[in-house]
Amino acid sequence: MTRPRQFDLIAFDWDGTLFDSTALIARCIQAACADLGVPVPSDKDASYVIGMGLVEALQHAAPGLPRERYPELGTRYRHHYFAKQHEIVLFDGTLGMLKALKARNHWLTVATGKSRKGLDEALITVELRGVFDATRTADETASKPNPQMLLELMREFGVEPERTLMIGDTTHDLQLAANAGAASVGVSYGAHEPASFAEFKPLHIAHSVTDLNDWLARHA
């Protein structure tokens, strides 16, 4: 079996990287804050927390809310999100890119701030079961940028950090990779401005799925 040229294990963030959900998540965070009568974060502030675990994200989005009310805020967020998640789709070209990577014998994984329930429902929705070799969510391990979820994936497949690539749309993803000693690629079409990526030294910043697919074909 031919192994890939540089990376054995490729870990993808989910929201804003493979799944076109950034705007919806931000709107649901804002709606949940409005429901509880706390200041509604700006689009920028609501988008910034994407990629974190839900509790950490809500703490940043509603810092003035008493801690004991975060479960209530989380419930309202999930209410708004699950009512609309059927409207979300994969970015154009994502399935073809993943199939090409599988054909080149990469191990494909997901490292996401979503919950296990949320990710499993999304995988069913877009018929992606079987594409990924393993997944980790923020509620079953540590939230980004703690490297635990990526370290667990590397241990599962016996892959060293230098043979691991993390791909994501936020600084949380790129910092996760740096904390795990792995390489990273950023995508500019998700939640964070790509100008904020520089300090994490990504190998590439992709401006579309086509751009990402082309780079992976040449360098991964």
Short mmCIF file of C-alpha atoms in Angstrom, two decimals:
data_model
loop_
_atom_site.label_atom_id
_atom_site.label_comp_id
_atom_site.label_asym_id
_atom_site.label_seq_id
_atom_site.Cartn_x
_atom_site.Cartn_y
_atom_site.Cartn_z
CA MET A 1 0.00 0.00 0.00
CA THR A 2 1.36 3.42 -0.93
CA ARG A 3 1.50 5.79 2.02
CA PRO A 4 1.11 9.56 1.63
CA ARG A 5 4.16 11.65 0.93
CA GLN A 6 4.18 13.83 4.03
CA PHE A 7 1.18 13.29 6.33
CA ASP A 8 -0.35 10.01 7.41
CA LEU A 9 -3.08 11.56 9.57
CA ILE A 10 -5.18 14.54 8.52
CA ALA A 11 -7.51 16.06 11.12
CA PHE A 12 -10.26 18.42 10.01
CA ASP A 13 -12.19 20.90 12.06
CA TRP A 14 -15.91 20.64 11.24
CA ASP A 15 -17.85 23.91 11.42
CA GLY A 16 -16.53 26.51 9.01
CA THR A 17 -13.97 24.12 7.51
CA LEU A 18 -16.02 21.28 6.01
CA PHE A 19 -19.50 22.38 7.00
CA ASP A 20 -20.87 25.80 5.97
CA SER A 21 -22.33 26.59 9.39
CA THR A 22 -20.45 29.66 10.63
CA ALA A 23 -23.21 32.22 10.10
CA LEU A 24 -25.89 29.96 11.60
CA ILE A 25 -23.84 29.24 14.74
CA ALA A 26 -23.22 32.96 15.28
CA ARG A 27 -26.94 33.74 14.85
CA CYS A 28 -27.92 30.97 17.29
CA ILE A 29 -25.48 32.25 19.93
CA GLN A 30 -26.94 35.73 19.51
CA ALA A 31 -30.53 34.42 19.71
CA ALA A 32 -29.75 32.44 22.87
CA CYS A 33 -28.30 35.54 24.53
CA ALA A 34 -31.39 37.53 23.54
CA ASP A 35 -33.64 34.83 24.99
CA LEU A 36 -31.94 35.20 28.37
CA GLY A 37 -31.87 39.00 28.27
CA VAL A 38 -28.08 39.35 28.28
CA PRO A 39 -26.12 41.62 25.91
CA VAL A 40 -26.10 40.15 22.40
CA PRO A 41 -22.54 39.73 21.06
CA SER A 42 -21.57 41.25 17.73
CA ASP A 43 -21.25 39.06 14.65
CA LYS A 44 -17.47 39.17 15.09
CA ASP A 45 -17.57 38.21 18.77
CA ALA A 46 -20.15 35.46 18.18
CA SER A 47 -18.05 34.03 15.33
CA TYR A 48 -14.84 34.18 17.38
CA VAL A 49 -15.97 31.46 19.79
CA ILE A 50 -16.70 28.92 17.04
CA GLY A 51 -14.45 25.91 17.49
CA MET A 52 -14.46 26.03 21.28
CA GLY A 53 -16.48 23.61 23.35
CA LEU A 54 -20.01 24.87 24.00
CA VAL A 55 -19.45 25.85 27.65
CA GLU A 56 -16.24 27.74 26.86
CA ALA A 57 -17.89 29.40 23.87
CA LEU A 58 -20.87 30.61 25.88
CA GLN A 59 -18.63 31.91 28.66
CA HIS A 60 -16.86 34.09 26.10
CA ALA A 61 -20.07 35.15 24.35
CA ALA A 62 -21.95 36.05 27.55
CA PRO A 63 -19.29 36.89 30.15
CA GLY A 64 -21.77 38.70 32.40
CA LEU A 65 -24.10 35.73 32.80
CA PRO A 66 -23.89 33.93 36.18
CA ARG A 67 -22.15 30.60 35.76
CA GLU A 68 -25.13 28.63 37.03
CA ARG A 69 -27.17 29.91 34.07
CA TYR A 70 -24.80 28.63 31.37
CA PRO A 71 -26.73 25.33 31.04
CA GLU A 72 -29.87 27.40 30.35
CA LEU A 73 -28.01 29.42 27.71
CA GLY A 74 -26.69 26.20 26.18
CA THR A 75 -30.22 24.78 26.00
CA ARG A 76 -31.46 27.87 24.17
CA TYR A 77 -28.50 27.71 21.75
CA ARG A 78 -29.20 24.06 20.95
CA HIS A 79 -32.90 24.84 20.47
CA HIS A 80 -32.12 27.42 17.79
CA TYR A 81 -29.35 25.36 16.17
CA PHE A 82 -31.22 22.07 15.87
CA ALA A 83 -34.23 23.89 14.42
CA LYS A 84 -32.08 25.14 11.55
CA GLN A 85 -29.26 22.60 11.10
CA HIS A 86 -31.04 20.87 8.20
CA GLU A 87 -30.39 24.03 6.18
CA ILE A 88 -26.59 23.63 6.45
CA VAL A 89 -24.56 21.96 3.73
CA LEU A 90 -21.00 20.91 3.10
CA PHE A 91 -18.88 23.44 1.27
CA ASP A 92 -18.85 22.73 -2.46
CA GLY A 93 -16.15 20.22 -3.38
CA THR A 94 -15.74 18.79 0.12
CA LEU A 95 -16.89 15.25 -0.67
CA GLY A 96 -14.63 15.00 -3.71
CA MET A 97 -11.66 16.26 -1.69
CA LEU A 98 -12.25 13.72 1.08
CA LYS A 99 -12.64 10.85 -1.39
CA ALA A 100 -9.36 11.83 -3.09
CA LEU A 101 -7.57 11.83 0.27
CA LYS A 102 -9.01 8.41 1.13
CA ALA A 103 -7.80 7.11 -2.23
CA ARG A 104 -4.28 8.24 -1.30
CA ASN A 105 -4.49 6.25 1.96
CA HIS A 106 -4.54 9.07 4.46
CA TRP A 107 -6.26 8.49 7.76
CA LEU A 108 -9.02 11.09 7.93
CA THR A 109 -10.30 12.36 11.26
CA VAL A 110 -12.40 15.14 12.74
CA ALA A 111 -11.36 17.24 15.75
CA THR A 112 -14.24 19.56 16.59
CA GLY A 113 -15.70 21.79 19.26
CA LYS A 114 -19.12 20.24 18.58
CA SER A 115 -20.74 17.80 20.95
CA ARG A 116 -20.76 14.09 20.15
CA LYS A 117 -24.53 14.22 19.61
CA GLY A 118 -24.20 17.23 17.31
CA LEU A 119 -21.41 15.72 15.22
CA ASP A 120 -23.12 12.34 14.87
CA GLU A 121 -26.32 14.02 13.70
CA ALA A 122 -24.36 16.10 11.19
CA LEU A 123 -22.55 13.03 9.85
CA ILE A 124 -25.86 11.27 9.32
CA THR A 125 -27.37 14.34 7.67
CA VAL A 126 -24.68 14.61 5.03
CA GLU A 127 -24.15 10.86 4.59
CA LEU A 128 -20.53 10.93 5.65
CA ARG A 129 -20.48 7.88 7.89
CA GLY A 130 -17.52 5.71 6.96
CA VAL A 131 -15.50 8.55 5.41
CA PHE A 132 -13.72 9.39 8.65
CA ASP A 133 -11.55 6.87 10.45
CA ALA A 134 -12.03 8.51 13.85
CA THR A 135 -13.54 11.63 15.41
CA ARG A 136 -13.19 13.58 18.65
CA THR A 137 -15.59 16.13 20.12
CA ALA A 138 -15.18 18.72 22.84
CA ASP A 139 -17.55 17.02 25.29
CA GLU A 140 -15.58 13.74 25.32
CA THR A 141 -12.11 15.29 25.59
CA ALA A 142 -10.66 18.77 26.22
CA SER A 143 -11.80 21.83 24.29
CA LYS A 144 -9.50 23.55 21.79
CA PRO A 145 -6.82 24.82 21.91
CA ASN A 146 -5.90 22.14 24.45
CA PRO A 147 -4.12 19.53 22.29
CA GLN A 148 -5.75 16.49 23.93
CA MET A 149 -8.16 15.61 21.12
CA LEU A 150 -5.43 15.69 18.49
CA LEU A 151 -2.99 13.79 20.73
CA GLU A 152 -5.65 11.11 21.25
CA LEU A 153 -6.14 10.75 17.50
CA MET A 154 -2.39 10.46 16.93
CA ARG A 155 -2.11 7.77 19.61
CA GLU A 156 -5.06 5.85 18.14
CA PHE A 157 -3.29 5.47 14.80
CA GLY A 158 0.30 5.42 16.08
CA VAL A 159 1.16 8.57 14.11
CA GLU A 160 3.90 11.00 15.16
CA PRO A 161 3.24 14.78 15.30
CA GLU A 162 5.46 15.43 12.28
CA ARG A 163 3.22 13.10 10.22
CA THR A 164 0.02 14.86 11.35
CA LEU A 165 -1.80 17.79 9.72
CA MET A 166 -4.61 19.83 11.29
CA ILE A 167 -6.90 21.86 9.01
CA GLY A 168 -9.20 24.53 10.40
CA ASP A 169 -10.78 27.93 10.04
CA THR A 170 -9.95 29.44 13.45
CA THR A 171 -6.96 30.35 15.55
CA HIS A 172 -8.21 27.74 18.04
CA ASP A 173 -7.57 25.03 15.42
CA LEU A 174 -4.12 26.31 14.51
CA GLN A 175 -3.12 26.76 18.14
CA LEU A 176 -4.34 23.22 18.84
CA ALA A 177 -2.00 21.95 16.13
CA ALA A 178 0.92 23.98 17.47
CA ASN A 179 0.27 22.74 21.02
CA ALA A 180 0.30 19.14 19.74
CA GLY A 181 3.50 19.67 17.73
CA ALA A 182 1.66 19.10 14.45
CA ALA A 183 1.56 21.09 11.21
CA SER A 184 -1.50 23.09 10.21
CA VAL A 185 -3.32 24.59 7.25
CA GLY A 186 -5.81 27.42 7.68
CA VAL A 187 -8.88 28.14 5.59
CA SER A 188 -10.01 31.73 5.11
CA TYR A 189 -13.69 31.06 4.38
CA GLY A 190 -14.78 30.22 7.95
CA ALA A 191 -15.13 32.05 11.25
CA HIS A 192 -11.80 33.87 11.76
CA GLU A 193 -9.97 36.44 9.70
CA PRO A 194 -6.90 34.79 8.11
CA ALA A 195 -4.73 37.75 9.17
CA SER A 196 -4.87 36.27 12.68
CA PHE A 197 -3.33 32.98 11.55
CA ALA A 198 0.24 34.17 11.00
CA GLU A 199 1.56 33.62 14.52
CA PHE A 200 0.72 29.91 14.28
CA LYS A 201 2.74 29.50 11.06
CA PRO A 202 0.30 27.43 8.97
CA LEU A 203 1.86 25.77 5.94
CA HIS A 204 -0.82 27.28 3.72
CA ILE A 205 -3.98 29.39 3.89
CA ALA A 206 -6.63 28.09 1.50
CA HIS A 207 -9.23 30.50 0.16
CA SER A 208 -11.62 27.84 -1.14
CA VAL A 209 -12.13 24.08 -0.98
CA THR A 210 -10.67 23.88 -4.49
CA ASP A 211 -7.55 25.70 -3.27
CA LEU A 212 -7.33 23.35 -0.27
CA ASN A 213 -7.80 20.25 -2.42
CA ASP A 214 -5.10 21.39 -4.85
CA TRP A 215 -2.63 22.09 -2.03
CA LEU A 216 -3.30 18.73 -0.39
CA ALA A 217 -2.82 16.92 -3.70
CA ARG A 218 0.59 18.54 -4.13
CA HIS A 219 1.92 18.63 -0.58
CA ALA A 220 0.08 16.25 1.77
#
